[in-house]
Structures are given as C-alpha cells and as structure tokens.
Tab-separated table of C-alpha atoms in Angstrom:
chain	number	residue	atom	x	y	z
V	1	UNK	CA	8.599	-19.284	31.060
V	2	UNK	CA	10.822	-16.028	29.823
V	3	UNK	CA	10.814	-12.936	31.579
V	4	UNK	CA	10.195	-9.892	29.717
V	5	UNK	CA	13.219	-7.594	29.780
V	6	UNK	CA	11.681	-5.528	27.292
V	7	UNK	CA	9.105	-4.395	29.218
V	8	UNK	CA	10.616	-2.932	31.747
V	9	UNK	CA	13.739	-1.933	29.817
V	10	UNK	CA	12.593	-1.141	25.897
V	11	UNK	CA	16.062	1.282	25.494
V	12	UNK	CA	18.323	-1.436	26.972
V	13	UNK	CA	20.279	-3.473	24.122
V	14	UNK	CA	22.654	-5.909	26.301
V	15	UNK	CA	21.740	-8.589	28.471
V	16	UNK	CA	22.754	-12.076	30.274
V	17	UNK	CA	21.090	-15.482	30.068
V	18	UNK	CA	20.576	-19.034	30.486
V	19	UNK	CA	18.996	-21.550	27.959
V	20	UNK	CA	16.044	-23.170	29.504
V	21	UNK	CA	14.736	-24.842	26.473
V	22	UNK	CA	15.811	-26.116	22.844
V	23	UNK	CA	12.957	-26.106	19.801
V	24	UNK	CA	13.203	-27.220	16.521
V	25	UNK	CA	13.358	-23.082	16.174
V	26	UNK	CA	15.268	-22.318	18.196
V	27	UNK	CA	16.384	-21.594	22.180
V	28	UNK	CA	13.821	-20.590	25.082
V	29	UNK	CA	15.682	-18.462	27.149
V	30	UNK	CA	14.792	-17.632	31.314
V	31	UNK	CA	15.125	-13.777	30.340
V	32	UNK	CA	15.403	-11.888	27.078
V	33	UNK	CA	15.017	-8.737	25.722
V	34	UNK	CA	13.582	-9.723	22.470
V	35	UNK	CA	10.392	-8.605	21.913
V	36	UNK	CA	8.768	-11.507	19.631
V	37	UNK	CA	6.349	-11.033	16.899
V	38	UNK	CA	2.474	-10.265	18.292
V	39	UNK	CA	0.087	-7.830	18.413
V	40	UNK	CA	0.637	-6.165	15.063
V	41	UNK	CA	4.060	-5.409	15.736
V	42	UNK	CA	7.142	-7.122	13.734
V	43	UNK	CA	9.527	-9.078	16.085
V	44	UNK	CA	13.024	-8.017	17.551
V	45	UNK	CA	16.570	-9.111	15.927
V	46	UNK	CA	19.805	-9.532	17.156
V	47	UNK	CA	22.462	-11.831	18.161
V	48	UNK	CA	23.215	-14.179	20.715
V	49	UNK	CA	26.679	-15.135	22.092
V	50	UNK	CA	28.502	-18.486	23.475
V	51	UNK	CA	31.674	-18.643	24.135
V	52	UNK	CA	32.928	-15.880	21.176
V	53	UNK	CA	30.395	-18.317	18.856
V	54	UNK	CA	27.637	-15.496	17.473
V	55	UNK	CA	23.986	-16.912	17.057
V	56	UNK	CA	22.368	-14.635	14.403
V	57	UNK	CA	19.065	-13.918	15.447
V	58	UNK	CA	16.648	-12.782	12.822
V	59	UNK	CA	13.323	-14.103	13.987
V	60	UNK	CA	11.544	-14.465	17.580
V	61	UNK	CA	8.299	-15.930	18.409
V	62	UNK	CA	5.903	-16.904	21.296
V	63	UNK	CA	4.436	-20.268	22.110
V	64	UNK	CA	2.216	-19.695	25.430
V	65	UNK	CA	4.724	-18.372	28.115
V	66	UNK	CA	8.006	-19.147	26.009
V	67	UNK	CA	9.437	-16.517	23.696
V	68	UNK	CA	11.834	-18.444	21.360
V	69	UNK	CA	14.582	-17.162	19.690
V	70	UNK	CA	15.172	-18.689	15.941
V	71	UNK	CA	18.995	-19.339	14.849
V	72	UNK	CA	19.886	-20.678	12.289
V	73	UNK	CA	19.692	-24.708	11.913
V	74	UNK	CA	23.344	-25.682	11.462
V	75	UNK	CA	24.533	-23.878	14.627
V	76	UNK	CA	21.220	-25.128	16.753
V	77	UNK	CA	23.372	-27.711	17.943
V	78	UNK	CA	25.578	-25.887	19.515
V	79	UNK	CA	23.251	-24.739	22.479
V	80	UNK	CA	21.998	-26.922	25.064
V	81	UNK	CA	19.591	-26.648	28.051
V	82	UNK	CA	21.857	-24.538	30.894
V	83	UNK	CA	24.203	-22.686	28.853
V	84	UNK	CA	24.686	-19.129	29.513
V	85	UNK	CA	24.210	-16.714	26.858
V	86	UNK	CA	24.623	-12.889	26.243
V	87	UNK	CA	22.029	-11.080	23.983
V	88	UNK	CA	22.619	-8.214	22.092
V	89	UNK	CA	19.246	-6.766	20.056
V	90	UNK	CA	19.393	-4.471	16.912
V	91	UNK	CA	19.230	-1.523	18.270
V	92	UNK	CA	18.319	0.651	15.135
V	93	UNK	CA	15.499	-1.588	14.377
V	94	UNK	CA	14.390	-2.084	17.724
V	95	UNK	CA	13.787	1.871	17.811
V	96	UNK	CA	12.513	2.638	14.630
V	97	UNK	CA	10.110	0.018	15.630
V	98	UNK	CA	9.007	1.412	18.419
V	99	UNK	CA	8.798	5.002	16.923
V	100	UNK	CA	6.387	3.618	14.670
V	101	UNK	CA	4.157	1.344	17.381
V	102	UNK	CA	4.069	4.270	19.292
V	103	UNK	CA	3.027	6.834	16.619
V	104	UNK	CA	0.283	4.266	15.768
V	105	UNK	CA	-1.359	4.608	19.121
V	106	UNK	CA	-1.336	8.111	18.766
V	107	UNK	CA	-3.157	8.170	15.555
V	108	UNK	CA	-5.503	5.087	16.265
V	109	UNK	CA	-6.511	7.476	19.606
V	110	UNK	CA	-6.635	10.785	17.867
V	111	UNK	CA	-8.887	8.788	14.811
V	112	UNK	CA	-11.364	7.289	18.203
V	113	UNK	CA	-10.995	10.518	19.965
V	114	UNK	CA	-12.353	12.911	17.428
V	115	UNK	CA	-14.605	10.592	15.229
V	116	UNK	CA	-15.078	7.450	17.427
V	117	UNK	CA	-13.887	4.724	14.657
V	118	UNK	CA	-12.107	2.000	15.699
V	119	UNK	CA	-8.846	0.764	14.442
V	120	UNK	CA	-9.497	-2.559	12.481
V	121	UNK	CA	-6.029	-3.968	11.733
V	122	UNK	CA	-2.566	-2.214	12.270
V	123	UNK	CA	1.126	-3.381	11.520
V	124	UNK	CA	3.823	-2.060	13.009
V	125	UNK	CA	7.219	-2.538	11.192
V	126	UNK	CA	10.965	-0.871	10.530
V	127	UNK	CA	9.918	3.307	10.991
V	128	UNK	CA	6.609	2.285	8.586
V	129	UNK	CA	3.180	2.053	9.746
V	130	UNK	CA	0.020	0.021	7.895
V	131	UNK	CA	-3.234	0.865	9.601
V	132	UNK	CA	-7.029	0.184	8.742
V	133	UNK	CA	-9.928	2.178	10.198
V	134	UNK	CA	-13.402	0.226	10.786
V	135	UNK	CA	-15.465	3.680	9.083
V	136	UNK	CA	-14.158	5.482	6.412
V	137	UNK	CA	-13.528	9.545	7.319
V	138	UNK	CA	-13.851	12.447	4.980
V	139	UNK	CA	-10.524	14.591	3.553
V	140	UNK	CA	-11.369	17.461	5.957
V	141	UNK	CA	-10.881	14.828	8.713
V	142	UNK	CA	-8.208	13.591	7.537
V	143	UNK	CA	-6.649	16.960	7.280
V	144	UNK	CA	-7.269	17.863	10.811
V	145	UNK	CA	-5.806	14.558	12.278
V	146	UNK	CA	-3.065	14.833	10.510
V	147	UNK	CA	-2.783	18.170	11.666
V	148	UNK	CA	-2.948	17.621	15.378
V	149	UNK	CA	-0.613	14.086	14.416
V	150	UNK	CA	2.505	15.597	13.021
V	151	UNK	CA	2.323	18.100	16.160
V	152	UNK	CA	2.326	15.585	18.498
V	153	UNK	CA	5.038	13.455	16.956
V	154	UNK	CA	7.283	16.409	16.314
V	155	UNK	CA	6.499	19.387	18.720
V	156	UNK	CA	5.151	18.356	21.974
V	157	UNK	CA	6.009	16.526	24.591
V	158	UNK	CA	3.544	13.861	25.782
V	159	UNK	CA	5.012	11.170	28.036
V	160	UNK	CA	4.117	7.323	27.580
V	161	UNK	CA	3.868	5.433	30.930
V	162	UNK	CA	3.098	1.641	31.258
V	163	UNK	CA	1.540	-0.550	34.141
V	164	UNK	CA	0.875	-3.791	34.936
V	165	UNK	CA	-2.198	-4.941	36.679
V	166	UNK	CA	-4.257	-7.797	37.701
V	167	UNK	CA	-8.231	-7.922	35.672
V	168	UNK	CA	-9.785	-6.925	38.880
V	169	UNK	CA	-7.647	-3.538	38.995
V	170	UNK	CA	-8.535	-2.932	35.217
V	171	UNK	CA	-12.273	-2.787	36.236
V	172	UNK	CA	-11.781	0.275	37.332
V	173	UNK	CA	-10.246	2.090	34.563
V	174	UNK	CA	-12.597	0.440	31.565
V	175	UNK	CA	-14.620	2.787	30.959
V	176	UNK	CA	-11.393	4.583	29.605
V	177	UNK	CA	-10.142	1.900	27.471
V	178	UNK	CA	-9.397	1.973	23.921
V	179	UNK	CA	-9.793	-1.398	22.873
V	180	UNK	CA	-10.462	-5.082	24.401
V	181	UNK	CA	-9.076	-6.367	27.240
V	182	UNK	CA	-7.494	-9.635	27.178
V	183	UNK	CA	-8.072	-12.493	28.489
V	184	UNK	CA	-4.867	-13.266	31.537
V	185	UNK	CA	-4.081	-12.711	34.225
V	186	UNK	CA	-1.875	-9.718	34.312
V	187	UNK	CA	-2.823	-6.992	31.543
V	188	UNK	CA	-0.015	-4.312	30.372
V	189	UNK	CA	-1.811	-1.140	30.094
V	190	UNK	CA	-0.155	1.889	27.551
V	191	UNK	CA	-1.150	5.253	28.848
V	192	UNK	CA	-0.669	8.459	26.903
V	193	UNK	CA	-1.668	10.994	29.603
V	194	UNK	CA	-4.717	13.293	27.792
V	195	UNK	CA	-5.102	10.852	24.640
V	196	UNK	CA	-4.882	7.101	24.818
V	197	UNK	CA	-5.044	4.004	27.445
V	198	UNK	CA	-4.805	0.462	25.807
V	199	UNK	CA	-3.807	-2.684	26.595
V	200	UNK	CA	-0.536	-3.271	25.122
V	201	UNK	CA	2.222	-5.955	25.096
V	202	UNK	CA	4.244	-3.993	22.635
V	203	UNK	CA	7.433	-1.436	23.071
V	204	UNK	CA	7.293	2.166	23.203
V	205	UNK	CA	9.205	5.040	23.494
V	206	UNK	CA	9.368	7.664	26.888
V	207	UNK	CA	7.844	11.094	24.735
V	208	UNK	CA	6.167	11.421	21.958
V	209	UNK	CA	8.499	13.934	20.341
V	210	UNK	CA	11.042	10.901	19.534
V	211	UNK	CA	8.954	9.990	16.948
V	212	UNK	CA	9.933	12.963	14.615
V	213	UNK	CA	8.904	13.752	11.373
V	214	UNK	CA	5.914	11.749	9.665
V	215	UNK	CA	5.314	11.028	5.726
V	216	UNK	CA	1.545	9.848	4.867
V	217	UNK	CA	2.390	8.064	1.467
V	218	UNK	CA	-1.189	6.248	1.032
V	219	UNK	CA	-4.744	7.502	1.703
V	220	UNK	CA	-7.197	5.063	0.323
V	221	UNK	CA	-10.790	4.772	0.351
V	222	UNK	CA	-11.464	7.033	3.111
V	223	UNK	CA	-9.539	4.464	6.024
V	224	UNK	CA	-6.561	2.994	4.796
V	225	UNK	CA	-3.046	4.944	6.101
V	226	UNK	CA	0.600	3.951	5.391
V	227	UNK	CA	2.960	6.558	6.637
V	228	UNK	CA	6.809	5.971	7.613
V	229	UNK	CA	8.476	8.024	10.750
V	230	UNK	CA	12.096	8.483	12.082
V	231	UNK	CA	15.116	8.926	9.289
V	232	UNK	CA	12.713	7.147	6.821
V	233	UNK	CA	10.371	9.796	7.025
V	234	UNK	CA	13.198	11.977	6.893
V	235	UNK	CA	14.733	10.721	3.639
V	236	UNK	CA	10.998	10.762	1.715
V	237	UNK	CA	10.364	14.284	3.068
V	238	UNK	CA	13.639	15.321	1.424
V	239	UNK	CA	13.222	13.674	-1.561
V	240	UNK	CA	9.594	14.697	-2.370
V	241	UNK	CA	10.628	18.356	-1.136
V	242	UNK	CA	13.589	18.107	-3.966
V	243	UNK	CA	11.303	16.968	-6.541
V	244	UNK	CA	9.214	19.575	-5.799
V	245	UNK	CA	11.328	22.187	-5.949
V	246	UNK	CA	12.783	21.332	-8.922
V	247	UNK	CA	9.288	20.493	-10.566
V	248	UNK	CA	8.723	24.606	-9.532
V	249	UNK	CA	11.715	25.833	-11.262
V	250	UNK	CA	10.612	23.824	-14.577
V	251	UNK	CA	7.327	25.628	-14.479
V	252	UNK	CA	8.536	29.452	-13.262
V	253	UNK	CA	6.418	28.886	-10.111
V	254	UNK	CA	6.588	28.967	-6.384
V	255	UNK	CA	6.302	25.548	-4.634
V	256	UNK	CA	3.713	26.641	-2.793
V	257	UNK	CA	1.424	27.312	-5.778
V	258	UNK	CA	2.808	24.262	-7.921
V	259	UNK	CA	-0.327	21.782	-6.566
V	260	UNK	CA	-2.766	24.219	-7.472
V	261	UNK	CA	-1.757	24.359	-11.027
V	262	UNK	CA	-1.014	21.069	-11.282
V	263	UNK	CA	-4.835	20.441	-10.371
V	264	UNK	CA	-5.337	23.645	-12.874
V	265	UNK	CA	-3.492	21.340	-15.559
V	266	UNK	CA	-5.774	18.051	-14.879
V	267	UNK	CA	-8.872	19.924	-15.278
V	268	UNK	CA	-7.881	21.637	-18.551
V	269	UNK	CA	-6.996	18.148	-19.580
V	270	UNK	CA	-10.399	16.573	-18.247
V	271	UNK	CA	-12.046	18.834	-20.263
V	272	UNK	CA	-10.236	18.236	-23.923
V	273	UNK	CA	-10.167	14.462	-23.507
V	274	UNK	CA	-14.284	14.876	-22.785
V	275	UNK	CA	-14.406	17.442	-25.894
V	276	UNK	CA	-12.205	14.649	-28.083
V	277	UNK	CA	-14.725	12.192	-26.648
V	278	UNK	CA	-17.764	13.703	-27.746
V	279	UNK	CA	-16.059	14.692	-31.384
V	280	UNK	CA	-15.363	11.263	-32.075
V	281	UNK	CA	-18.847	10.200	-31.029
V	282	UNK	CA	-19.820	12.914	-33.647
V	283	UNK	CA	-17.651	10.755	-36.223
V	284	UNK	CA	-18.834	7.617	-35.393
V	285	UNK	CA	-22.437	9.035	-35.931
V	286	UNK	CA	-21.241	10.708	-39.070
V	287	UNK	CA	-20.202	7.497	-40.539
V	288	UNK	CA	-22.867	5.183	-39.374
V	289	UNK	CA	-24.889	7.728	-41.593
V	290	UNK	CA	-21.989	8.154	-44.321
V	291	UNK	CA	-20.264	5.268	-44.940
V	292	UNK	CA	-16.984	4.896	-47.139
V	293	UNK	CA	-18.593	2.585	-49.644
V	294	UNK	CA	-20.664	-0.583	-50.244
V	295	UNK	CA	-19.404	-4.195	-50.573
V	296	UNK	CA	-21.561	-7.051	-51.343
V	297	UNK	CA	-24.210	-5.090	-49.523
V	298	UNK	CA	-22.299	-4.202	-46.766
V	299	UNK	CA	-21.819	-0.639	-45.732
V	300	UNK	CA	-17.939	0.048	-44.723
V	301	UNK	CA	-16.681	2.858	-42.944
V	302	UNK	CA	-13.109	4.038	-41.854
V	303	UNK	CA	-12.262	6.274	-39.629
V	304	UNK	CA	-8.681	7.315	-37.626
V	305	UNK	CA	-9.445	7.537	-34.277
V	306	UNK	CA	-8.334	6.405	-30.580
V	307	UNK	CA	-11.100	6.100	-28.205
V	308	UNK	CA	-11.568	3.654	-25.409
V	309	UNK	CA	-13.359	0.436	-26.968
V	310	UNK	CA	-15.897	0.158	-24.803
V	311	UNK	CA	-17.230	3.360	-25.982
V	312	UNK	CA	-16.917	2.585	-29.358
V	313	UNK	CA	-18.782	-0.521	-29.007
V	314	UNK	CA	-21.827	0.860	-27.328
V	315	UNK	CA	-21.942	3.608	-30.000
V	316	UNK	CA	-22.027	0.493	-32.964
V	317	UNK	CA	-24.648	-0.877	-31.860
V	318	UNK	CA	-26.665	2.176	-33.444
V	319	UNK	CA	-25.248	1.587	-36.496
V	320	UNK	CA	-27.485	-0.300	-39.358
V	321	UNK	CA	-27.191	-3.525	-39.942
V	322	UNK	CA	-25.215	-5.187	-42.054
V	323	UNK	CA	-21.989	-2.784	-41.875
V	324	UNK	CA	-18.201	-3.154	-41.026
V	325	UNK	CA	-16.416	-0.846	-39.365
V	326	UNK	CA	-12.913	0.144	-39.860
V	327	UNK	CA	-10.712	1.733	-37.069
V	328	UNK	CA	-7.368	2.450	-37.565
V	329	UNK	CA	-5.741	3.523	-34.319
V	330	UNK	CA	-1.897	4.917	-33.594
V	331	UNK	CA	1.095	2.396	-33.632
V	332	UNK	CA	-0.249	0.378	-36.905
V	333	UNK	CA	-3.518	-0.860	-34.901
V	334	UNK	CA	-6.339	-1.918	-36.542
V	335	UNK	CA	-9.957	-2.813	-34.866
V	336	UNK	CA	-12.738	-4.058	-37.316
V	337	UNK	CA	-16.681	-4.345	-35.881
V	338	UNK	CA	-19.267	-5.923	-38.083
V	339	UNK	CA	-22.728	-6.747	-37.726
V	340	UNK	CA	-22.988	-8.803	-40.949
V	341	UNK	CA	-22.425	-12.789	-41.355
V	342	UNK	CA	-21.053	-11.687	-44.703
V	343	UNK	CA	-18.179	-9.759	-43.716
V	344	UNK	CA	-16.203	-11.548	-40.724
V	345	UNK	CA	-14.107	-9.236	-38.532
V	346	UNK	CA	-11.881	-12.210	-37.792
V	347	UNK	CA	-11.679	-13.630	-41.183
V	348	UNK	CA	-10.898	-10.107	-42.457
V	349	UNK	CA	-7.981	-9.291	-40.395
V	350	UNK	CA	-6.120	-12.588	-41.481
V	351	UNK	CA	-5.194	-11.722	-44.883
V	352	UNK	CA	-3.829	-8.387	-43.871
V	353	UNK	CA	-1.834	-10.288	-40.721
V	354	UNK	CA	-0.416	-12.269	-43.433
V	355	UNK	CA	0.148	-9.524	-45.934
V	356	UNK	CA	1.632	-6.703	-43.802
V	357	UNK	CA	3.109	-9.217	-41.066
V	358	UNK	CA	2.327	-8.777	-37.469
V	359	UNK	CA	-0.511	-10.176	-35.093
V	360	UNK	CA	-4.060	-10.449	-33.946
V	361	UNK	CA	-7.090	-12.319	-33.414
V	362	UNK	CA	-11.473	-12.128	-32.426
V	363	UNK	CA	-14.402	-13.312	-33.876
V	364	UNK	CA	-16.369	-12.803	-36.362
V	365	UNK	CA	-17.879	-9.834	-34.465
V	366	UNK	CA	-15.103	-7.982	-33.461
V	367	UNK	CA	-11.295	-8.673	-34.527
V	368	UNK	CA	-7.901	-6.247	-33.880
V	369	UNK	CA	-4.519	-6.445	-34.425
V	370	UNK	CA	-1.021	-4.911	-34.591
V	371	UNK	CA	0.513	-4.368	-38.121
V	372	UNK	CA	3.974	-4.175	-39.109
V	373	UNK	CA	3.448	-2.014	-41.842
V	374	UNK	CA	-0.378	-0.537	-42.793
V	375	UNK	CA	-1.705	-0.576	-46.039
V	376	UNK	CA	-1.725	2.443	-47.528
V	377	UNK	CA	-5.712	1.773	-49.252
V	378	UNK	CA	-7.207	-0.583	-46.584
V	379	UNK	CA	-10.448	-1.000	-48.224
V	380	UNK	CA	-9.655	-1.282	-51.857
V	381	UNK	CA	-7.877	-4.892	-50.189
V	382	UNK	CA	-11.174	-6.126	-48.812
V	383	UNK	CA	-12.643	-8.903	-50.265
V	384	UNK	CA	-16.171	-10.991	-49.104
C-alpha cells in the first residue's frame, strides 16, 4: 500500500522513499507524491533518484492500493525491493494540472447550480480542460456561466478545503453532494465553501484566483466545453487579441465593433449565395425548356454554372426525358446528366478524357471529370 503525499501536500515537489514493490511497470513505492492517472485527471511526472542514477518518470498508475511508478524498461533493473529513493515531480505540470481540475469543479458546480445538469465525462490535462454536460444549455446560459466562471477564476477569492471521512460521516452531508459517492472506506471530500462539495481523489489548488485567466475555444452542440487556463490561456488570449486587433485596423474599425460586422458580412453573403441559388435554378428551368440543340432525338443543353450537385440533381429530374445535360463548372470541370439510354454520361466523357487529357468517371446516368484543357465547342464533339 502507498501513502498519498499528494493529498495532504499537492504544492510539495520533493520527497523520500523506499521501494516496496517491483512490476513489470514499474516500482511501488511506501510513499509518493505522484498523483497517478484516475478520475478524469492525467497522471503526475517526474523523476526518481538512486544513488545520482535518475529514473525518468513519465507515467503513474494504480492497481488497488499500489500507485506504481513506470520507468523505463532498461533501467527497471536497477531497483529492487528496499532501496531508498528520492522523488522529485514536475512541478509545472503538476500545477497547471491542478489549475485546470480545479477550474473544472467550478464550472461542473456553477453548470448543476444554476441549471441542475450533471457533468457526464470530464478530462483534466496540462492547463486544458474537456468536459461533457448530460443536457444541452442555451447561448444565454452559456453566457452567464461563463460570466460568473471567469470571475471566479480570476477575481475572487474562494478557498478549496479537503477532508477525509469514513461513509457513515458522509451520511450526513449527502444531501449536499455533487455527484456519487464511492464505494470505500474512507471518501476524500472537495469543498468549495458557497459552490461545490464532491468526492474527489484528485489535486487542487488553496484559492480559486490561482487559476487565472480562462479561454473557451469549443462550444458544441449546446454541452460540449474545451477551454485552457494558466499561461496557456494566457498565450491564446494574446494571440486571438493580436489577431483581432490587427483584423480591426484592416477594416478601419474598432475591435469592439469588428464581430458585429463580421456577422453583418455573413449575412450579406447568405443572402447573394441564396439569390445565385435561385438564378441558377432559373437557368436550369430555362434550359430544360430551351435546350442548345437536338441529337439523335436527344435534347442537349449547356450551361456555365457552379452549384452544389445535389441541387442540380433534384432540379433534373423535371427535365423531359430523353435529354443530356451539359455543365461546365470552374477549373476545366465538366458534369454531364442524362436521362436517355442513347446518350451515356459515362461513355460521353471518355472521348473528351482522351482528347483533352485529364480524368473522370460515372455511369451512364451521371459522369464528371477534370480536363486539362476544355474544348472550346463542346457539343459540336458529341457523337451518339
């Protein structure tokens, strides 16, 4: 069994030990301040020392009671049941870590708090934070937890405190639980005075104000967040900020207003690709009515156009029968539709694939292709 420094001491980084155990891993040790990987939350690294010999130590897990520490294979050897060790864990990562396992209590509470959803699935890595909501919460929601987040993570002081207690003692503090208990002996409890108690194995830091500055970069279907903290917040904030700045000065406006136009832009856009839309429905219409010429029979119609192809193919199937159709798109494409077994798409774009070079396939349906040069009379070179 391995006592947990890192319970009791989540800021020390130094400590001294004794191998109890060897694993195909790795080394059990009677103490350790290595938090291994569980609950969510990525696992500490570090190294251990012998003798001046370093043990690298990128990895540590938990097998019941026993937190081992994984070293490398070659230098495995080299540690045997009763030597004394001193550990030394990252200390950089061990903090940003638990910046970021902190902050996610603080948003999983505020999220339960406000809305009462659950928090389905959270992982807790290097100053970034993936977290999944059971319900799925509107943008005004989101806007006013985010609100009351980044204040708590960068202008107030709430303290963390943590307990441990036997399952009879946490009877009387259920009702106040975020979470499920489980099932030992002993249960760690995580108490953010006026917002969140859970049961929590994890480390944390003293106040909520170490936490710092916070950059959301994913929203997704209402209950999906992925936000970074700490110096990697930092650096995205500054970044973005630059961009932004800069993306002002190209368009002679202040940041603050640059959004709005943006969405200003989009719109005006939205509406010219659906008034482009709806003018090359027109021309399809015009020449399913109007075609080019006749072949064999067989109406054919051309038109120069770029419009999605699913479009395209639900407006042919108004056309007559017995008609091919002709599109001739930007970059040398060509897409040919027929509804007649006398003129093959497929066996029509062959000749021009080996004529003008270049490559393409379909049936005898619907055929397309990429040119290397387009002819400059497409339909006076048809022939069925």
């Amino acid at each position: 069994m391995s006592e947990r420094l890192y319970w009791d001491a989540p800021y020390e980084t130094t400590f001294s030990s004794k191998v109890i155990g060897v694993t195909p891993e790795g080394v059990i040790l009677d103490k350790t301040l290595f938090y291994p990987q569980g609950g969510g939350q990525e696992s500490d690294r570090g190294r251990l020392v012998k003798e001046g010999l370093i043990f690298e130590v990128e990895f540590v897990s938990k097998e019941g009671e026993d937190i081992i520490h994984h070293i490398s294979s070659e230098l495995r050897n080299k540690l045997q049941v009763g030597d004394l060790v001193s550990g030394e864990i990252d200390w950089n990562f061990r903090y940003g870590v638990m910046r970021a396992h902190s902050s996610q209590h603080i948003l999983s509470a505020l999220i339960k708090n406000k809305f009462n959803i659950d928090t389905a699935h959270a992982t807790i890595s290097f100053e970034d934070v993936s977290l999944q909501i059971a319900r799925d919460i509107s943008d005004a929601q989101f806007k006013e937890i985010l609100n009351e987040f980044i204040r708590v993570c960068t202008i107030e002081n709430h303290e963390f405190h943590t307990s441990l207690i036997s399952r009879d003692e946490i009877q009387g503090v259920k009702g106040e639980l975020r979470g499920k208990v489980p099932d030992q002996g002993k249960v760690r409890l995580v108490e953010l005075k006026e917002y969140d108690l859970i049961c929590c194995g994890g480390t944390h830091i003293k106040n909520s104000i170490e936490i710092g500055p916070v950059f959301i970069y994913e929203f997704s279907k209402g209950k999906n967040f992925k936000y970074k903290v700490g110096f990697s917040a930092v650096n995205q904030l500054t970044s973005n900020n630059t961009d932004i700045l800069n993306s002002a000065q190209t368009f002679n406006l202040p940041a603050t207003k640059l959004i709005r136009n943006f969405q200003k832009q989009l719109e005006k856009k939205s509406i010219l690709q659906q008034n482009y839309i709806n003018l090359a429905i027109t021309a399809l219409k015009l020449v399913s009515l109007h075609p080019n010429t006749e072949i064999n029979n067989v109406k054919v119609g051309l038109l120069e156009i770029n419009l999605d192809y699913k479009l395209i193919q639900k407006q042919f199937k108004e056309f007559p029968n017995e008609y091919l159709l002709i599109l001739k798109e930007e970059n040398n494409k060509i897409h040919l539709l027929s509804n007649s077994d006398k003129a093959q798409a497929n066996r029509l774009l062959e000749p021009f694939l080996n004529k003008y070079g270049g490559k393409g396939g379909g049936s005898p349906y619907s055929a397309q292709g990429t040119l290397n040069d387009f002819p400059v009379d497409i339909i006076s070179e048809l022939s069925f």
